[in-house]
mmCIF file of N, CA and C in Angstrom:
data_model
loop_
_atom_site.group_PDB
_atom_site.id
_atom_site.type_symbol
_atom_site.label_atom_id
_atom_site.label_comp_id
_atom_site.label_asym_id
_atom_site.label_seq_id
_atom_site.Cartn_x
_atom_site.Cartn_y
_atom_site.Cartn_z
ATOM 1 N N MET A 1 51.618 5.225 180.286
ATOM 2 C CA MET A 1 51.752 3.604 179.877
ATOM 3 C C MET A 1 52.417 3.416 181.377
ATOM 4 N N THR A 2 52.077 2.318 181.478
ATOM 5 C CA THR A 2 52.487 1.666 182.754
ATOM 6 C C THR A 2 53.039 0.188 182.488
ATOM 7 N N GLY A 3 53.742 -0.193 183.600
ATOM 8 C CA GLY A 3 54.242 -1.834 183.593
ATOM 9 C C GLY A 3 55.529 -1.465 183.341
ATOM 10 N N PRO A 4 56.459 -2.695 183.450
ATOM 11 C CA PRO A 4 57.863 -2.730 183.600
ATOM 12 C C PRO A 4 58.557 -2.336 182.232
ATOM 13 N N TRP A 5 57.750 -2.255 181.110
ATOM 14 C CA TRP A 5 58.575 -1.452 179.891
ATOM 15 C C TRP A 5 58.392 -0.485 179.371
ATOM 16 N N SER A 6 57.584 0.440 180.391
ATOM 17 C CA SER A 6 57.059 1.917 179.874
ATOM 18 C C SER A 6 58.493 2.917 179.840
ATOM 19 N N PRO A 7 59.283 2.948 180.701
ATOM 20 C CA PRO A 7 60.286 3.732 180.866
ATOM 21 C C PRO A 7 61.497 3.549 179.270
ATOM 22 N N PHE A 8 61.600 2.004 179.251
ATOM 23 C CA PHE A 8 62.172 1.605 178.031
ATOM 24 C C PHE A 8 61.535 1.860 176.761
ATOM 25 N N VAL A 9 60.183 1.715 176.482
ATOM 26 C CA VAL A 9 59.692 2.024 175.555
ATOM 27 C C VAL A 9 59.856 3.500 174.816
ATOM 28 N N LEU A 10 59.752 4.421 176.071
ATOM 29 C CA LEU A 10 59.960 5.899 175.974
ATOM 30 C C LEU A 10 61.209 6.395 175.638
ATOM 31 N N TRP A 11 62.098 5.714 176.359
ATOM 32 C CA TRP A 11 63.519 6.080 175.616
ATOM 33 C C TRP A 11 63.572 5.487 174.430
ATOM 34 N N LEU A 12 63.179 4.141 173.940
ATOM 35 C CA LEU A 12 63.558 4.003 172.672
ATOM 36 C C LEU A 12 62.901 4.949 171.447
ATOM 37 N N LEU A 13 61.691 5.316 171.900
ATOM 38 C CA LEU A 13 61.038 6.090 170.681
ATOM 39 C C LEU A 13 61.722 7.635 170.684
ATOM 40 N N ALA A 14 62.173 8.070 171.647
ATOM 41 C CA ALA A 14 62.972 9.199 171.931
ATOM 42 C C ALA A 14 64.608 8.811 170.953
ATOM 43 N N LEU A 15 64.675 8.019 171.278
ATOM 44 C CA LEU A 15 66.140 7.600 170.107
ATOM 45 C C LEU A 15 65.918 7.409 169.027
ATOM 46 N N LEU A 16 64.637 7.087 168.381
ATOM 47 C CA LEU A 16 64.319 6.644 167.194
ATOM 48 C C LEU A 16 64.274 8.040 166.658
ATOM 49 N N GLN A 17 63.527 9.161 167.361
ATOM 50 C CA GLN A 17 63.519 10.105 166.749
ATOM 51 C C GLN A 17 64.665 11.209 166.558
ATOM 52 N N CYS A 18 65.607 10.655 167.411
ATOM 53 C CA CYS A 18 66.893 11.281 166.790
ATOM 54 C C CYS A 18 67.749 10.951 165.714
ATOM 55 N N LEU A 19 67.569 9.464 165.357
ATOM 56 C CA LEU A 19 68.259 9.295 164.683
ATOM 57 C C LEU A 19 67.907 9.735 162.937
ATOM 58 N N HIS A 20 68.908 9.725 162.198
ATOM 59 C CA HIS A 20 68.840 10.442 160.679
ATOM 60 C C HIS A 20 68.985 9.059 159.526
ATOM 61 N N THR A 21 68.468 9.323 158.551
ATOM 62 C CA THR A 21 68.865 8.156 157.621
ATOM 63 C C THR A 21 70.350 8.310 157.297
ATOM 64 N N SER A 22 71.135 7.304 157.172
ATOM 65 C CA SER A 22 72.383 6.999 156.662
ATOM 66 C C SER A 22 72.473 5.963 155.538
ATOM 67 N N VAL A 23 73.536 5.774 154.671
ATOM 68 C CA VAL A 23 74.049 5.015 154.026
ATOM 69 C C VAL A 23 75.175 4.300 154.014
ATOM 70 N N GLY A 24 75.461 3.076 154.001
ATOM 71 C CA GLY A 24 76.744 2.656 153.980
ATOM 72 C C GLY A 24 76.936 1.689 153.051
ATOM 73 N N PHE A 25 78.224 1.518 152.603
ATOM 74 C CA PHE A 25 78.498 0.537 151.516
ATOM 75 C C PHE A 25 79.691 -0.288 152.168
ATOM 76 N N PHE A 26 80.034 -1.499 151.627
ATOM 77 C CA PHE A 26 80.912 -2.469 152.096
ATOM 78 C C PHE A 26 81.324 -3.003 150.116
ATOM 79 N N ILE A 27 82.575 -2.432 150.219
ATOM 80 C CA ILE A 27 82.946 -2.338 148.698
ATOM 81 C C ILE A 27 84.486 -3.067 148.416
ATOM 82 N N THR A 28 84.801 -3.706 147.177
ATOM 83 C CA THR A 28 86.201 -4.048 147.275
ATOM 84 C C THR A 28 86.655 -3.252 145.899
ATOM 85 N N ILE A 29 87.883 -3.069 146.309
ATOM 86 C CA ILE A 29 88.491 -2.051 145.347
ATOM 87 C C ILE A 29 90.041 -2.717 145.090
ATOM 88 N N ASP A 30 90.261 -3.268 143.576
ATOM 89 C CA ASP A 30 91.440 -3.945 143.208
ATOM 90 C C ASP A 30 92.650 -3.252 143.500
ATOM 91 N N ALA A 31 93.893 -3.452 143.464
ATOM 92 C CA ALA A 31 95.238 -2.645 143.353
ATOM 93 C C ALA A 31 95.037 -1.848 142.263
ATOM 94 N N HIS A 32 95.599 -0.516 142.436
ATOM 95 C CA HIS A 32 95.599 0.304 141.431
ATOM 96 C C HIS A 32 94.244 0.858 140.762
ATOM 97 N N ALA A 33 93.241 0.269 141.364
ATOM 98 C CA ALA A 33 91.903 0.942 140.686
ATOM 99 C C ALA A 33 91.365 2.009 141.526
ATOM 100 N N GLU A 34 90.425 2.687 141.074
ATOM 101 C CA GLU A 34 89.784 3.792 141.149
ATOM 102 C C GLU A 34 88.525 3.593 141.457
ATOM 103 N N GLU A 35 87.813 4.217 142.482
ATOM 104 C CA GLU A 35 86.166 4.101 142.779
ATOM 105 C C GLU A 35 85.843 5.575 142.840
ATOM 106 N N CYS A 36 84.672 5.919 142.519
ATOM 107 C CA CYS A 36 84.162 7.142 142.589
ATOM 108 C C CYS A 36 82.793 7.371 143.135
ATOM 109 N N PHE A 37 82.447 7.891 144.376
ATOM 110 C CA PHE A 37 81.106 7.829 144.939
ATOM 111 C C PHE A 37 80.884 9.380 145.056
ATOM 112 N N PHE A 38 79.548 10.122 144.683
ATOM 113 C CA PHE A 38 79.185 11.399 144.697
ATOM 114 C C PHE A 38 77.785 11.393 145.520
ATOM 115 N N ASP A 39 77.317 12.275 145.671
ATOM 116 C CA ASP A 39 76.040 12.538 146.453
ATOM 117 C C ASP A 39 75.568 14.045 146.032
ATOM 118 N N LYS A 40 74.657 14.356 145.663
ATOM 119 C CA LYS A 40 73.963 15.685 145.396
ATOM 120 C C LYS A 40 73.236 16.285 146.928
ATOM 121 N N VAL A 41 74.069 17.303 147.566
ATOM 122 C CA VAL A 41 73.433 17.857 148.904
ATOM 123 C C VAL A 41 73.044 19.296 148.516
ATOM 124 N N SER A 42 72.458 19.414 149.522
ATOM 125 C CA SER A 42 72.334 21.071 149.988
ATOM 126 C C SER A 42 72.833 21.750 150.856
ATOM 127 N N LYS A 43 73.315 22.860 150.711
ATOM 128 C CA LYS A 43 74.094 23.662 151.894
ATOM 129 C C LYS A 43 73.875 23.594 153.288
ATOM 130 N N GLY A 44 74.805 23.400 154.243
ATOM 131 C CA GLY A 44 74.419 22.801 155.469
ATOM 132 C C GLY A 44 74.135 21.187 155.777
ATOM 133 N N THR A 45 73.968 20.472 154.746
ATOM 134 C CA THR A 45 74.093 18.914 154.881
ATOM 135 C C THR A 45 75.376 18.397 155.753
ATOM 136 N N LYS A 46 74.996 17.693 156.649
ATOM 137 C CA LYS A 46 76.042 16.987 157.229
ATOM 138 C C LYS A 46 76.491 15.507 156.522
ATOM 139 N N MET A 47 77.797 15.511 156.396
ATOM 140 C CA MET A 47 78.282 14.267 155.467
ATOM 141 C C MET A 47 79.485 13.701 156.000
ATOM 142 N N GLY A 48 79.588 12.557 156.068
ATOM 143 C CA GLY A 48 80.654 11.643 156.620
ATOM 144 C C GLY A 48 81.212 10.534 155.801
ATOM 145 N N LEU A 49 82.457 10.502 156.127
ATOM 146 C CA LEU A 49 83.231 9.149 155.375
ATOM 147 C C LEU A 49 83.928 8.480 156.462
ATOM 148 N N MET A 50 83.839 7.238 156.637
ATOM 149 C CA MET A 50 84.591 6.084 157.312
ATOM 150 C C MET A 50 84.893 5.139 156.777
ATOM 151 N N PHE A 51 86.330 4.779 156.480
ATOM 152 C CA PHE A 51 86.869 3.483 155.931
ATOM 153 C C PHE A 51 87.640 2.735 156.565
ATOM 154 N N GLU A 52 88.192 1.475 156.117
ATOM 155 C CA GLU A 52 89.222 0.422 156.735
ATOM 156 C C GLU A 52 89.274 -0.353 155.901
ATOM 157 N N VAL A 53 90.733 -0.483 155.798
ATOM 158 C CA VAL A 53 91.087 -1.575 154.501
ATOM 159 C C VAL A 53 91.259 -2.718 155.374
ATOM 160 N N ALA A 54 90.893 -3.841 155.073
ATOM 161 C CA ALA A 54 90.599 -5.041 155.495
ATOM 162 C C ALA A 54 91.578 -6.145 155.044
ATOM 163 N N GLU A 55 91.873 -5.963 153.764
ATOM 164 C CA GLU A 55 92.756 -7.148 153.289
ATOM 165 C C GLU A 55 93.549 -6.541 151.869
ATOM 166 N N GLY A 56 94.699 -7.102 151.669
ATOM 167 C CA GLY A 56 95.347 -6.877 150.293
ATOM 168 C C GLY A 56 96.425 -5.793 150.451
ATOM 169 N N GLY A 57 97.689 -6.141 149.620
ATOM 170 C CA GLY A 57 98.301 -4.802 149.283
ATOM 171 C C GLY A 57 99.295 -4.820 150.829
ATOM 172 N N PHE A 58 99.024 -3.267 150.783
ATOM 173 C CA PHE A 58 99.982 -2.918 152.123
ATOM 174 C C PHE A 58 99.015 -2.367 152.762
ATOM 175 N N LEU A 59 97.604 -2.617 152.848
ATOM 176 C CA LEU A 59 96.630 -2.328 153.581
ATOM 177 C C LEU A 59 96.488 -0.836 153.616
ATOM 178 N N ASP A 60 96.590 0.085 152.701
ATOM 179 C CA ASP A 60 96.241 1.233 152.521
ATOM 180 C C ASP A 60 95.569 1.528 151.448
ATOM 181 N N ILE A 61 95.294 2.913 151.375
ATOM 182 C CA ILE A 61 94.458 3.411 150.163
ATOM 183 C C ILE A 61 94.693 5.149 150.190
ATOM 184 N N ASP A 62 94.412 5.593 148.984
ATOM 185 C CA ASP A 62 94.201 7.050 148.970
ATOM 186 C C ASP A 62 92.808 7.395 148.990
ATOM 187 N N VAL A 63 92.513 8.609 149.703
ATOM 188 C CA VAL A 63 91.054 9.015 149.769
ATOM 189 C C VAL A 63 91.112 10.430 149.714
ATOM 190 N N LYS A 64 89.915 10.904 148.833
ATOM 191 C CA LYS A 64 89.908 12.398 148.569
ATOM 192 C C LYS A 64 88.522 12.567 148.444
ATOM 193 N N ILE A 65 87.944 13.883 148.770
ATOM 194 C CA ILE A 65 86.672 14.428 148.720
ATOM 195 C C ILE A 65 86.695 15.767 148.206
ATOM 196 N N THR A 66 85.803 16.248 147.329
ATOM 197 C CA THR A 66 85.935 17.150 146.607
ATOM 198 C C THR A 66 84.760 18.001 146.869
ATOM 199 N N ASP A 67 84.585 19.442 146.704
ATOM 200 C CA ASP A 67 83.414 20.011 146.687
ATOM 201 C C ASP A 67 82.741 20.054 145.377
ATOM 202 N N PRO A 68 81.768 20.782 145.143
ATOM 203 C CA PRO A 68 80.898 21.206 143.926
ATOM 204 C C PRO A 68 81.880 21.704 142.800
ATOM 205 N N ASP A 69 83.023 22.525 143.339
ATOM 206 C CA ASP A 69 83.618 23.292 142.555
ATOM 207 C C ASP A 69 85.067 22.555 142.042
ATOM 208 N N GLY A 70 84.919 21.449 142.614
ATOM 209 C CA GLY A 70 86.412 20.434 142.515
ATOM 210 C C GLY A 70 87.611 20.891 143.377
ATOM 211 N N ILE A 71 87.208 21.487 144.594
ATOM 212 C CA ILE A 71 88.507 21.793 145.374
ATOM 213 C C ILE A 71 88.249 20.926 146.476
ATOM 214 N N ASP A 72 89.880 20.357 146.809
ATOM 215 C CA ASP A 72 89.827 19.264 147.745
ATOM 216 C C ASP A 72 89.145 19.538 149.204
ATOM 217 N N ILE A 73 88.444 19.002 149.916
ATOM 218 C CA ILE A 73 87.865 19.107 151.297
ATOM 219 C C ILE A 73 88.820 18.253 152.052
ATOM 220 N N TYR A 74 89.005 17.051 151.741
ATOM 221 C CA TYR A 74 90.169 16.086 152.410
ATOM 222 C C TYR A 74 90.715 15.403 151.392
ATOM 223 N N ARG A 75 91.833 15.172 151.808
ATOM 224 C CA ARG A 75 92.953 14.195 151.005
ATOM 225 C C ARG A 75 93.625 13.779 151.881
ATOM 226 N N GLY A 76 93.830 11.841 151.847
ATOM 227 C CA GLY A 76 94.654 11.286 152.659
ATOM 228 C C GLY A 76 95.623 10.591 151.367
ATOM 229 N N GLU A 77 96.688 9.820 152.012
ATOM 230 C CA GLU A 77 97.183 8.967 150.977
ATOM 231 C C GLU A 77 97.910 7.930 152.108
ATOM 232 N N ARG A 78 97.727 6.775 151.405
ATOM 233 C CA ARG A 78 98.270 5.482 152.198
ATOM 234 C C ARG A 78 97.521 5.259 153.371
ATOM 235 N N GLU A 79 96.385 5.646 153.581
ATOM 236 C CA GLU A 79 95.639 5.410 154.960
ATOM 237 C C GLU A 79 95.018 4.051 155.033
ATOM 238 N N SER A 80 95.367 3.347 156.169
ATOM 239 C CA SER A 80 94.646 2.116 156.468
ATOM 240 C C SER A 80 93.372 2.469 157.009
ATOM 241 N N ASN A 81 92.865 3.448 157.702
ATOM 242 C CA ASN A 81 91.434 3.577 158.000
ATOM 243 C C ASN A 81 91.572 5.152 158.385
ATOM 244 N N GLY A 82 90.321 5.660 158.710
ATOM 245 C CA GLY A 82 90.052 6.940 158.976
ATOM 246 C C GLY A 82 88.705 7.349 158.861
ATOM 247 N N LYS A 83 88.187 8.672 159.352
ATOM 248 C CA LYS A 83 86.877 9.062 159.709
ATOM 249 C C LYS A 83 87.276 10.266 159.419
ATOM 250 N N TYR A 84 86.045 11.063 158.507
ATOM 251 C CA TYR A 84 86.082 12.697 158.488
ATOM 252 C C TYR A 84 84.588 12.907 158.201
ATOM 253 N N ALA A 85 84.223 14.069 158.787
ATOM 254 C CA ALA A 85 82.900 14.349 158.841
ATOM 255 C C ALA A 85 83.061 16.125 158.503
ATOM 256 N N PHE A 86 81.882 16.550 157.982
ATOM 257 C CA PHE A 86 81.808 17.865 157.500
ATOM 258 C C PHE A 86 80.342 18.064 156.975
ATOM 259 N N ALA A 87 80.235 19.726 157.172
ATOM 260 C CA ALA A 87 78.813 20.185 156.679
ATOM 261 C C ALA A 87 79.002 20.585 155.376
ATOM 262 N N ALA A 88 78.182 20.460 154.563
ATOM 263 C CA ALA A 88 78.344 21.253 152.842
ATOM 264 C C ALA A 88 78.379 22.560 153.260
ATOM 265 N N GLU A 89 79.283 23.379 152.341
ATOM 266 C CA GLU A 89 79.368 24.874 152.604
ATOM 267 C C GLU A 89 78.615 25.477 151.559
ATOM 268 N N LYS A 90 78.197 24.459 150.199
ATOM 269 C CA LYS A 90 77.520 24.929 149.272
ATOM 270 C C LYS A 90 76.583 23.989 148.586
ATOM 271 N N ASP A 91 75.498 24.195 148.055
ATOM 272 C CA ASP A 91 74.841 22.910 147.039
ATOM 273 C C ASP A 91 75.509 22.473 146.018
ATOM 274 N N GLY A 92 75.223 21.190 145.732
ATOM 275 C CA GLY A 92 75.959 20.893 144.889
ATOM 276 C C GLY A 92 76.230 19.412 144.990
ATOM 277 N N VAL A 93 77.264 18.804 144.189
ATOM 278 C CA VAL A 93 77.630 17.519 144.137
ATOM 279 C C VAL A 93 78.978 17.099 144.518
ATOM 280 N N TYR A 94 78.978 16.375 145.714
ATOM 281 C CA TYR A 94 80.415 16.169 146.504
ATOM 282 C C TYR A 94 80.465 14.954 145.871
ATOM 283 N N THR A 95 82.000 14.560 145.615
ATOM 284 C CA THR A 95 82.721 13.246 145.289
ATOM 285 C C THR A 95 83.619 13.186 146.388
#
């Protein structure tokens, strides 16, 4: 490729090859309500959770991630925002 855009186009193509599919949600949870999300994954899959309470109540939320055996991987209480990432240690449904 030649021309002024060649390095940019090559850089963009390289960047796009490095990106992985991800899913994001914007949800509203009423006070004292509970929402559950789950994903069935294979061992070694990288997963992550990022959240921020934008409005309502005391601007906090309780968060819990459990493995397929029901063991807590992460637990946070009264958090206003957070980020947690991990690799699945076993096949199954993580909630």
